[in-house]
Amino acid sequence: MPEYDYDLFVIGAGSGGTRAARVSASYGAKVAVAEEYRVGGTCVIRGCVPKKMLVYGSHFSEDLEDGKNFGWTWENAKFDWIKLRDHILKDVDRLNNAYTETLKNHDVEIILERAEIAGPHEIKLASGKTVTAKYILIAVGAWPDVPEFPGSEHMLTSNEMFHLDKLPETIIISGGGYIANEFAGIFNGLGSEVFVVNRSSVILRGYDESLRDRLLQIALTKGINYKFNCTFDKIEKREDGALDVYMDGKPAMRADVVLAATGRRPKIDGLGLENAGVETNDKGAIKVNEYSQTNVDNIYAVGDVTDRVQLTPVAIREGQAFAETVFNNTPKTVDYSCIPSAVFSQPPIASVGMTEGEARMKYGNIKVYSSDFRAMRNAFADRPERSLYKMIVEQTTEKILGLHMIGPDAPEILQAAAVAVKAGLTKQAFDDTIALHPSMAEELVLLK
Ligand code: NDP
C-alpha cells in the first residue's frame, strides 16, 4: 500500500496549478487537482482572456469611425452587449473544456470541489472526504480586494463584469491600476460614460511616467473622466437598482455600475493554512523560498497566492519549475528579471525593464532615447493620438535597461523586443538592424 493517496495534490486549477499538475504527472507522479469553480482559473475564466475579447469588441467603435477615411461607410452600425457577452462566455466554455481535457489526457484526477488543508499531508474536501498526499501545492490565486465603506457591498468586481445583464450607461471605476484602465477603455469604447476615481494623483503606479501621462492625455481626449485624490463616502442603492455614489463630501452621482479595481489579495481565507503551520506575510501571501517551497517542507505555493509577480506567465513558470524540482530531480528557480508586462488600455502600454525613474535612482547617469510619433493608420484616419516609445540605456555601455511603449499593438511589438532586452543587448544592436518599413515597430531601430 502506498503511504499516501497521491504523490501531489494541487489546490487550484488556474494557470500555475494546471501547469504544475500536468508536468508533474508527465514525470510519473500520481496527481489530483481540486478546483472549487472552473478549471482554467482567473486568467482563462474571468480575467486576461475574456477581458482581451472585450478590448477587441470595444475597439470596433473607433475602427468603424476610422474606416471612413479608408472609404468605408456603415449604415446603422449597432452594438449588442448580450451578443458579445454570450460569445465570450461560450469561448470561456471552450477553453475550460480544453484545460480539463489536457489535465485528463495527462492522467491528472480533477476534483471539482473546494479543498482545504487539514494537516501537512492531509486535504479535506468539501464533500467531507479527507485524502493524503506526499506533496501539496497551493495555487489558489488572488481575489479582488474591495474597500470597506458604507454601501461598498454594492460595488462589483472584475469577476462580474463578464456577466452584466446590460451595458451600463454610467460606470464609476474605483482604482487607477491595470483593471481600472483596461475596463475604462472597454466601457468607453462600448459607449458607456466612464469615471475613473483613484485615491492618489496617478494612474498605473510603477509604469514609466511619460507613458502614464500619455495614456491619461489620450483617455481624456476619448472622453474618459478621471477624478484623483478622491475617496468614496458611501453608496446607496435606489429601488430601480441605480446607485447613488457619494464622494469627497459632494452630492451623489448616479451610476449603473461601480467597479472596485483596487488590487487583489491572496485567496487564503478558509484554506486551513494554520492546520499545517504554513506561514504568510503581512499581506496575507504565502511565504516561499526560491523553489516555491513554504516553511513546511512538503508544501509548496505558486502564483498570485505568493507575494511575487501577479502575472499569469509568471505563475506558469513557477508551476513548471516546481514540477522540475520536485518530480524531475532538476532543481529549477524562476528568473524574475526583465518580465515584460502590458496594460490593455486603449491604446495599450507595454513595458520591460526599468522605468526612467528607477534607472536614474540606480545608475545616476543614464541616456533616454525616444520616438514620439503618430502611427500611419491614425494619421490617415485623422486621429490625433500619438505613440511614444522610450528606451533607457546605461550611460557608457548603452546597454538597454528598459523599454517602454504606448501605441497601437505595443504589447505585440514589445514581446519580441523584450528578447533583446533580456539578452542584454545594447542600443547599437537596435541601430544595426535595418528598419522594417512601413511599420510602427521600425521606430524601435530609429530611436533618437
Ligand atoms: P493595481 O494594483 O494595478 O491597482 C490598484 C489601484 O487601486 C491603484 O490605483 C491604487 O491606488 C488603488 N488602491 C489600492 N488600494 C486601495 C484602497 N484600499 N482604496 C482605494 N484605492 C486603492 O490593481 P488592479 O485591481 O487593477 O489589478 C490587480 C492585479 O491584477 C494587478 O496588480 C496585476 O498584477 C493583475 N492584472 C494584470 C493585468 C495585465 O497584465 N494586463 C490586467 C489586470 C490585472 P494608488 O494609485 O495609490 O496605487
Coordinates of C-alpha atoms and ligand atoms in Angstrom, one line a residue:
M1 CA 0.0 0.0 0.0
P2 CA 1.4 3.4 -0.9
E3 CA 1.9 5.7 2.1
Y4 CA -0.2 8.5 0.6
D5 CA -3.3 8.6 -1.7
Y6 CA -1.4 10.9 -4.1
D7 CA 2.2 12.0 -4.8
L8 CA 0.9 15.5 -5.4
F9 CA -2.3 17.3 -4.5
V10 CA -2.8 20.6 -6.2
I11 CA -5.3 23.1 -4.8
G12 CA -6.5 25.4 -7.5
A13 CA -6.7 24.7 -11.3
G14 CA -5.5 28.1 -12.5
S15 CA -2.5 28.8 -14.7
G16 CA 0.1 27.8 -12.2
G17 CA -1.7 24.8 -10.7
T18 CA -2.6 23.2 -14.0
R19 CA 0.9 23.6 -15.4
A20 CA 2.4 22.0 -12.2
A21 CA -0.2 19.2 -12.2
R22 CA 0.3 18.3 -15.9
V23 CA 4.1 18.4 -15.9
S24 CA 4.4 16.5 -12.6
A25 CA 2.0 13.8 -13.9
S26 CA 4.1 13.5 -17.1
Y27 CA 7.1 12.7 -14.8
G28 CA 5.1 9.8 -13.4
A29 CA 3.6 11.4 -10.3
K30 CA 0.1 10.4 -9.2
V31 CA -1.6 13.8 -9.2
A32 CA -5.0 15.2 -8.2
V33 CA -6.1 18.8 -8.6
A34 CA -9.0 20.3 -6.7
E35 CA -10.9 23.3 -8.1
E36 CA -14.0 24.9 -6.5
Y37 CA -15.2 26.8 -9.5
R38 CA -13.9 26.1 -13.0
V39 CA -10.7 24.6 -14.5
G40 CA -8.7 27.4 -16.0
G41 CA -8.6 29.9 -13.1
T42 CA -8.8 33.7 -13.2
C43 CA -6.9 34.3 -16.4
V44 CA -9.0 32.0 -18.5
I45 CA -12.4 32.2 -16.8
R46 CA -12.7 35.8 -15.5
G47 CA -9.5 37.6 -16.4
C48 CA -7.0 38.1 -19.2
V49 CA -8.7 36.1 -21.8
P50 CA -12.3 37.3 -21.7
K51 CA -11.0 40.8 -20.9
K52 CA -9.0 40.8 -24.1
M53 CA -12.1 39.8 -26.1
L54 CA -13.9 42.8 -24.5
V55 CA -11.0 45.0 -25.6
Y56 CA -11.3 43.8 -29.1
G57 CA -15.0 44.1 -29.1
S58 CA -14.9 47.7 -27.8
H59 CA -12.3 48.8 -30.3
F60 CA -14.7 48.4 -33.2
S61 CA -16.4 51.7 -32.4
E62 CA -13.2 53.5 -33.3
D63 CA -12.3 51.2 -36.2
L64 CA -15.7 51.9 -37.7
E65 CA -15.2 55.6 -37.3
D66 CA -11.6 55.4 -38.7
G67 CA -12.9 53.4 -41.7
K68 CA -14.5 56.5 -43.2
N69 CA -11.2 57.9 -44.4
F70 CA -10.4 54.4 -45.8
G71 CA -13.5 54.6 -48.0
W72 CA -15.9 52.6 -45.9
T73 CA -19.3 53.6 -44.6
W74 CA -21.6 51.6 -42.3
E75 CA -25.3 52.4 -42.2
N76 CA -26.9 51.9 -38.8
A77 CA -24.0 50.3 -37.1
K78 CA -25.3 49.0 -33.8
F79 CA -23.7 47.2 -30.8
D80 CA -25.3 44.3 -28.9
W81 CA -23.8 43.7 -25.5
I82 CA -25.6 40.4 -24.9
K83 CA -24.3 39.1 -28.2
L84 CA -20.7 40.0 -27.3
R85 CA -21.1 38.8 -23.7
D86 CA -22.5 35.4 -24.6
H87 CA -20.0 34.8 -27.4
I88 CA -17.2 35.5 -24.9
L89 CA -18.8 33.2 -22.3
K90 CA -19.0 30.5 -25.0
D91 CA -15.3 30.9 -25.7
V92 CA -14.6 30.6 -22.0
D93 CA -16.5 27.3 -22.0
R94 CA -14.3 26.1 -24.9
L95 CA -11.1 27.0 -23.0
N96 CA -12.4 25.5 -19.8
N97 CA -13.0 22.2 -21.7
A98 CA -9.6 22.4 -23.4
Y99 CA -7.9 22.8 -20.0
T100 CA -9.9 20.0 -18.5
E101 CA -9.1 17.7 -21.4
T102 CA -5.4 18.5 -21.2
L103 CA -5.4 17.5 -17.5
K104 CA -7.3 14.3 -18.1
N105 CA -5.0 13.4 -21.0
H106 CA -2.1 13.6 -18.6
D107 CA -4.0 11.3 -16.1
V108 CA -4.5 14.1 -13.6
E109 CA -7.6 13.5 -11.4
I110 CA -9.8 16.5 -11.4
I111 CA -11.8 17.0 -8.2
L112 CA -14.4 19.8 -8.7
E113 CA -14.7 20.6 -5.0
R114 CA -13.3 23.1 -2.6
A115 CA -10.3 21.7 -0.8
E116 CA -8.7 22.8 2.5
I117 CA -5.5 21.8 4.2
A118 CA -6.2 19.6 7.2
G119 CA -2.6 18.8 8.1
P120 CA 0.9 18.7 6.5
H121 CA -0.1 15.8 4.3
E122 CA -3.9 15.9 4.6
I123 CA -6.5 17.6 2.5
K124 CA -10.2 17.9 3.4
L125 CA -12.6 18.1 0.5
A126 CA -16.0 19.9 0.7
S127 CA -17.8 16.5 0.5
G128 CA -16.2 15.7 3.8
K129 CA -13.7 13.2 2.5
T130 CA -10.1 13.5 3.6
V131 CA -7.2 12.5 1.3
T132 CA -3.5 12.4 1.8
A133 CA -0.6 13.5 -0.4
K134 CA 3.2 13.4 -0.2
Y135 CA 3.4 16.9 -1.6
I136 CA 0.7 19.7 -1.6
L137 CA 0.9 22.6 -4.0
I138 CA -1.2 25.7 -3.2
A139 CA -2.2 27.6 -6.3
V140 CA -5.4 29.3 -5.3
G141 CA -4.6 32.7 -6.7
A142 CA -5.8 36.0 -5.6
W143 CA -9.2 37.7 -5.2
P144 CA -10.4 41.3 -5.7
D145 CA -9.8 43.4 -2.6
V146 CA -13.0 45.5 -2.2
P147 CA -12.5 48.5 0.1
E148 CA -14.9 48.8 3.0
F149 CA -17.1 51.8 3.4
P150 CA -20.9 52.2 3.8
G151 CA -22.6 50.6 0.7
S152 CA -19.4 49.2 -0.7
E153 CA -21.2 45.9 -1.0
H154 CA -23.0 47.4 -4.0
M155 CA -19.7 47.5 -5.9
L156 CA -19.0 44.9 -8.5
T157 CA -15.6 43.4 -9.2
S158 CA -13.9 42.4 -12.5
N159 CA -15.4 38.9 -11.8
E160 CA -18.9 40.1 -12.5
M161 CA -18.0 42.4 -15.5
F162 CA -18.3 39.4 -17.9
H163 CA -21.8 38.6 -16.8
L164 CA -23.6 42.0 -16.8
D165 CA -27.2 41.9 -18.0
K166 CA -26.9 45.1 -19.8
L167 CA -24.3 47.6 -20.8
P168 CA -24.1 50.3 -18.0
E169 CA -25.0 53.8 -19.2
T170 CA -22.7 55.2 -16.5
I171 CA -19.9 53.3 -14.8
I172 CA -17.7 54.6 -11.9
I173 CA -14.4 52.7 -11.6
S174 CA -12.6 52.8 -8.3
G175 CA -8.8 52.4 -8.7
G176 CA -6.2 53.6 -11.2
G177 CA -4.3 50.4 -12.0
Y178 CA -4.5 47.7 -14.6
I179 CA -8.1 46.7 -14.2
A180 CA -9.4 50.3 -13.9
N181 CA -7.7 51.5 -17.1
E182 CA -8.5 48.4 -19.1
F183 CA -12.2 48.5 -18.2
A184 CA -12.3 52.3 -18.7
G185 CA -11.2 51.7 -22.3
I186 CA -13.6 48.9 -22.8
F187 CA -16.7 50.6 -21.5
N188 CA -15.8 53.9 -23.1
G189 CA -15.4 52.1 -26.4
L190 CA -18.8 50.4 -26.0
G191 CA -20.5 53.7 -25.4
S192 CA -20.8 54.0 -21.5
E193 CA -20.0 57.2 -19.7
V194 CA -16.9 56.3 -17.7
F195 CA -15.5 57.8 -14.5
V196 CA -12.2 56.6 -13.1
V197 CA -11.8 57.5 -9.5
N198 CA -8.4 57.0 -7.7
R199 CA -7.3 57.6 -4.2
S200 CA -3.9 59.0 -5.4
S201 CA -3.0 61.5 -8.0
V202 CA -1.6 59.0 -10.5
I203 CA -2.7 56.1 -12.7
L204 CA -0.7 52.9 -13.2
R205 CA 1.8 53.5 -10.4
G206 CA 5.0 51.6 -11.3
Y207 CA 4.9 52.3 -15.0
D208 CA 7.1 54.9 -16.7
E209 CA 5.8 58.4 -16.0
S210 CA 5.8 59.6 -19.6
L211 CA 3.7 56.7 -20.7
R212 CA 1.2 57.2 -17.9
D213 CA 0.9 60.8 -18.8
R214 CA 0.4 59.9 -22.5
L215 CA -2.3 57.4 -21.6
L216 CA -4.1 59.9 -19.4
Q217 CA -4.0 62.6 -22.1
I218 CA -5.4 60.2 -24.8
A219 CA -8.0 58.8 -22.5
L220 CA -9.3 62.2 -21.6
T221 CA -9.5 63.1 -25.3
K222 CA -11.5 59.9 -25.8
G223 CA -14.0 61.2 -23.2
I224 CA -13.0 59.1 -20.1
N225 CA -13.4 61.2 -16.9
Y226 CA -10.8 61.0 -14.2
K227 CA -11.1 62.1 -10.5
F228 CA -7.9 62.0 -8.5
N229 CA -7.2 62.2 -4.7
C230 CA -10.8 61.2 -4.3
T231 CA -12.4 59.0 -1.7
F232 CA -15.8 57.2 -1.6
D233 CA -18.1 58.2 1.3
K234 CA -21.0 55.9 0.7
I235 CA -23.0 54.2 -2.0
E236 CA -26.8 53.9 -1.8
K237 CA -28.9 51.6 -4.0
R238 CA -32.2 53.0 -5.4
E239 CA -35.3 51.0 -5.8
D240 CA -34.7 50.8 -9.6
G241 CA -31.2 49.3 -9.0
A242 CA -29.3 52.5 -9.9
L243 CA -26.6 53.6 -7.5
D244 CA -26.1 57.0 -5.7
V245 CA -22.4 57.4 -5.2
Y246 CA -21.2 59.9 -2.7
M247 CA -17.5 61.0 -3.0
D248 CA -15.4 63.7 -1.3
G249 CA -18.4 65.1 0.7
K250 CA -20.1 66.1 -2.6
P251 CA -23.7 65.4 -3.7
A252 CA -24.4 62.0 -5.1
M253 CA -23.5 60.9 -8.6
R254 CA -25.8 58.4 -10.3
A255 CA -24.2 55.3 -11.7
D256 CA -25.5 51.9 -13.0
V257 CA -22.3 50.1 -12.0
V258 CA -19.5 50.9 -9.6
L259 CA -16.5 48.6 -10.2
A260 CA -13.9 48.0 -7.5
A261 CA -10.5 47.7 -9.2
T262 CA -8.4 48.4 -6.1
G263 CA -6.0 45.5 -6.2
R264 CA -6.2 41.7 -5.5
R265 CA -5.2 39.8 -2.4
P266 CA -4.1 36.2 -1.9
K267 CA -7.1 34.0 -1.6
I268 CA -6.2 32.2 1.7
D269 CA -9.4 32.6 3.7
G270 CA -10.6 29.3 5.0
L271 CA -7.7 27.4 3.3
G272 CA -6.6 25.8 6.6
L273 CA -3.0 27.0 6.4
E274 CA -2.9 27.0 10.2
N275 CA -3.6 23.3 10.3
A276 CA -0.2 22.6 8.7
G277 CA 1.5 25.7 10.1
V278 CA 2.1 27.4 6.7
E279 CA 3.4 30.9 7.2
T280 CA 2.1 34.0 5.5
N281 CA 3.5 37.6 5.3
D282 CA 1.8 40.8 6.4
K283 CA -0.1 41.0 3.1
G284 CA -1.6 37.5 3.7
A285 CA 0.6 36.0 1.0
I286 CA 2.2 32.6 1.5
K287 CA 5.9 32.9 2.2
V288 CA 8.0 30.7 -0.1
N289 CA 11.7 30.3 -1.0
E290 CA 13.2 30.5 -4.5
Y291 CA 11.9 26.9 -5.2
S292 CA 8.3 28.0 -4.2
Q293 CA 8.6 25.9 -1.0
T294 CA 6.8 27.1 2.1
N295 CA 8.2 26.8 5.7
V296 CA 6.6 23.3 5.7
D297 CA 9.0 21.1 3.6
N298 CA 6.4 19.2 1.6
I299 CA 4.0 22.2 0.9
Y300 CA 4.7 24.5 -2.0
A301 CA 2.9 27.5 -3.4
V302 CA 2.9 29.2 -6.8
G303 CA 1.2 32.1 -8.5
D304 CA -0.8 35.0 -7.0
V305 CA -1.2 33.4 -3.6
T306 CA 2.5 34.2 -3.1
D307 CA 3.9 37.8 -2.9
R308 CA 5.9 37.7 -6.2
V309 CA 4.6 39.0 -9.5
Q310 CA 0.8 38.8 -10.2
L311 CA 1.0 37.7 -13.8
T312 CA -0.2 34.5 -15.5
P313 CA 3.0 33.7 -17.4
V314 CA 5.0 34.0 -14.1
A315 CA 2.6 31.6 -12.3
I316 CA 3.1 29.2 -15.3
R317 CA 6.9 29.4 -14.9
E318 CA 6.6 28.8 -11.2
G319 CA 4.4 25.8 -11.8
Q320 CA 6.8 24.4 -14.3
A321 CA 9.9 25.0 -12.0
F322 CA 8.1 23.3 -9.2
A323 CA 7.4 20.1 -11.2
E324 CA 11.0 20.1 -12.5
T325 CA 12.4 20.5 -9.0
V326 CA 10.2 18.0 -7.1
F327 CA 9.3 15.4 -9.7
N328 CA 12.2 15.6 -12.2
N329 CA 15.1 15.8 -9.8
T330 CA 16.2 19.1 -11.6
P331 CA 16.0 21.9 -9.1
K332 CA 14.9 25.0 -11.0
T333 CA 14.2 28.6 -10.0
V334 CA 12.4 31.3 -11.9
D335 CA 14.3 34.3 -13.2
Y336 CA 12.2 37.4 -12.3
S337 CA 14.4 39.9 -14.2
C338 CA 13.1 41.7 -17.3
I339 CA 9.5 40.4 -17.1
P340 CA 7.5 42.1 -19.9
S341 CA 4.1 43.4 -19.0
A342 CA 1.2 45.2 -20.7
V343 CA -1.8 47.2 -19.8
F344 CA -4.6 46.6 -22.4
S345 CA -5.8 50.1 -22.2
Q346 CA -6.7 52.0 -25.4
P347 CA -4.0 52.5 -26.6
P348 CA -2.2 49.7 -24.8
I349 CA 1.0 50.2 -22.8
A350 CA 3.8 47.6 -22.9
S351 CA 7.0 47.6 -20.8
V352 CA 10.1 45.7 -19.9
G353 CA 12.9 46.6 -17.5
M354 CA 13.5 49.7 -15.5
T355 CA 11.5 52.9 -15.9
E356 CA 13.4 56.1 -16.4
G357 CA 12.9 57.0 -12.7
E358 CA 14.1 53.6 -11.5
A359 CA 17.2 53.7 -13.8
R360 CA 18.2 57.2 -12.6
M361 CA 17.9 56.1 -9.0
K362 CA 20.0 53.0 -9.6
Y363 CA 22.6 54.2 -12.1
G364 CA 22.6 58.0 -11.8
N365 CA 23.7 58.7 -15.3
I366 CA 21.6 57.2 -18.0
K367 CA 20.5 58.1 -21.5
V368 CA 17.0 58.1 -22.8
Y369 CA 16.1 57.6 -26.5
S370 CA 12.6 58.1 -27.7
S371 CA 10.3 58.3 -30.6
D372 CA 7.1 60.3 -30.3
F373 CA 5.1 59.7 -33.5
R374 CA 1.7 59.3 -35.0
A375 CA 1.0 55.8 -36.4
M376 CA 0.4 56.0 -40.1
R377 CA -3.1 54.5 -39.7
N378 CA -4.0 57.1 -37.1
A379 CA -2.7 59.9 -39.3
F380 CA -4.7 58.7 -42.2
A381 CA -7.8 58.4 -40.1
D382 CA -7.4 61.9 -38.7
R383 CA -7.0 60.5 -35.3
P384 CA -4.6 62.8 -33.3
E385 CA -3.4 60.1 -31.0
R386 CA 0.4 59.9 -30.8
S387 CA 2.5 56.9 -29.8
L388 CA 5.5 57.1 -27.6
Y389 CA 8.4 54.6 -27.4
K390 CA 11.2 55.1 -24.9
M391 CA 14.5 53.2 -24.5
I392 CA 16.5 53.7 -21.3
V393 CA 20.2 52.8 -21.6
E394 CA 23.2 52.7 -19.3
Q395 CA 25.4 55.9 -20.0
T396 CA 28.7 54.3 -21.1
T397 CA 27.9 50.9 -22.4
E398 CA 24.5 51.8 -23.8
K399 CA 23.2 48.5 -22.5
I400 CA 19.4 48.6 -22.6
L401 CA 17.9 48.9 -19.1
G402 CA 14.3 49.4 -20.0
L403 CA 12.0 49.7 -23.0
H404 CA 8.5 51.3 -22.7
M405 CA 5.9 51.7 -25.4
I406 CA 2.4 53.1 -25.7
G407 CA 0.6 52.9 -29.0
P408 CA -1.4 50.5 -31.2
D409 CA -0.2 46.9 -30.8
A410 CA 2.5 47.9 -28.3
P411 CA 2.3 44.5 -26.5
E412 CA 2.6 42.6 -29.7
I413 CA 5.8 44.5 -30.6
L414 CA 7.3 44.6 -27.2
Q415 CA 7.2 40.9 -26.7
A416 CA 9.8 40.4 -29.5
A417 CA 11.9 43.4 -28.4
A418 CA 11.9 42.0 -24.8
V419 CA 14.0 39.2 -26.0
A420 CA 16.7 41.7 -26.9
V421 CA 16.5 43.5 -23.6
K422 CA 16.6 40.2 -21.7
A423 CA 19.6 39.1 -23.7
G424 CA 21.4 42.3 -22.5
L425 CA 21.8 43.9 -25.9
T426 CA 22.7 47.5 -26.5
K427 CA 21.2 50.4 -28.3
Q428 CA 23.8 49.8 -31.1
A429 CA 22.3 46.3 -31.7
F430 CA 18.9 48.0 -32.5
D431 CA 20.7 50.7 -34.6
D432 CA 22.4 48.0 -36.6
T433 CA 19.1 46.4 -37.5
I434 CA 17.5 47.6 -40.7
A435 CA 14.0 49.0 -40.3
L436 CA 11.0 47.1 -41.5
H437 CA 9.2 49.7 -43.4
P438 CA 6.4 50.9 -43.1
S439 CA 5.6 49.7 -39.6
M440 CA 5.2 51.1 -36.1
A441 CA 7.8 48.7 -34.9
E442 CA 10.5 50.2 -37.1
E443 CA 10.6 53.2 -34.6
L444 CA 12.5 50.9 -32.3
V445 CA 15.5 50.9 -34.5
L446 CA 15.2 54.6 -35.3
L447 CA 15.1 56.0 -31.7
K448 CA 16.8 59.3 -31.3
Ligands
NDP1 P1 -3.5 47.5 -9.2 O1 -2.6 47.2 -8.2 O2 -3.0 47.6 -10.6 O3 -4.1 48.9 -8.9 C1 -4.8 49.2 -7.7 C2 -5.3 50.6 -7.8 O4 -6.2 50.8 -6.7 C3 -4.3 51.7 -7.6 O5 -4.6 52.7 -8.4 C4 -4.3 52.0 -6.1 O6 -4.0 53.3 -5.9 C5 -5.8 51.8 -5.8 N1 -6.0 51.2 -4.4 C6 -5.3 50.3 -3.8 N2 -5.8 50.0 -2.6 C7 -6.9 50.9 -2.5 C8 -7.8 51.1 -1.4 N3 -7.8 50.4 -0.3 N4 -8.8 52.1 -1.6 C9 -8.8 52.8 -2.8 N5 -8.0 52.6 -3.8 C10 -7.0 51.6 -3.6 O7 -4.7 46.5 -9.1 P2 -5.9 46.0 -10.1 O8 -7.0 45.7 -9.2 O9 -6.1 47.0 -11.2 O10 -5.2 44.7 -10.6 C11 -4.8 43.6 -9.7 C12 -3.6 42.9 -10.3 O11 -4.1 42.0 -11.3 C13 -2.5 43.7 -10.9 O12 -1.6 44.1 -10.0 C14 -2.0 42.9 -12.0 O13 -0.9 42.1 -11.4 C15 -3.1 41.9 -12.3 N6 -3.6 42.3 -13.6 C16 -2.8 42.3 -14.7 C17 -3.3 42.6 -16.0 C18 -2.4 42.6 -17.1 O14 -1.3 42.0 -17.0 N7 -2.7 43.3 -18.2 C19 -4.7 43.0 -16.2 C20 -5.5 43.0 -15.0 C21 -4.9 42.7 -13.7 P3 -2.6 54.0 -6.0 O15 -2.6 54.9 -7.1 O16 -2.4 54.7 -4.7 O17 -1.6 52.9 -6.2

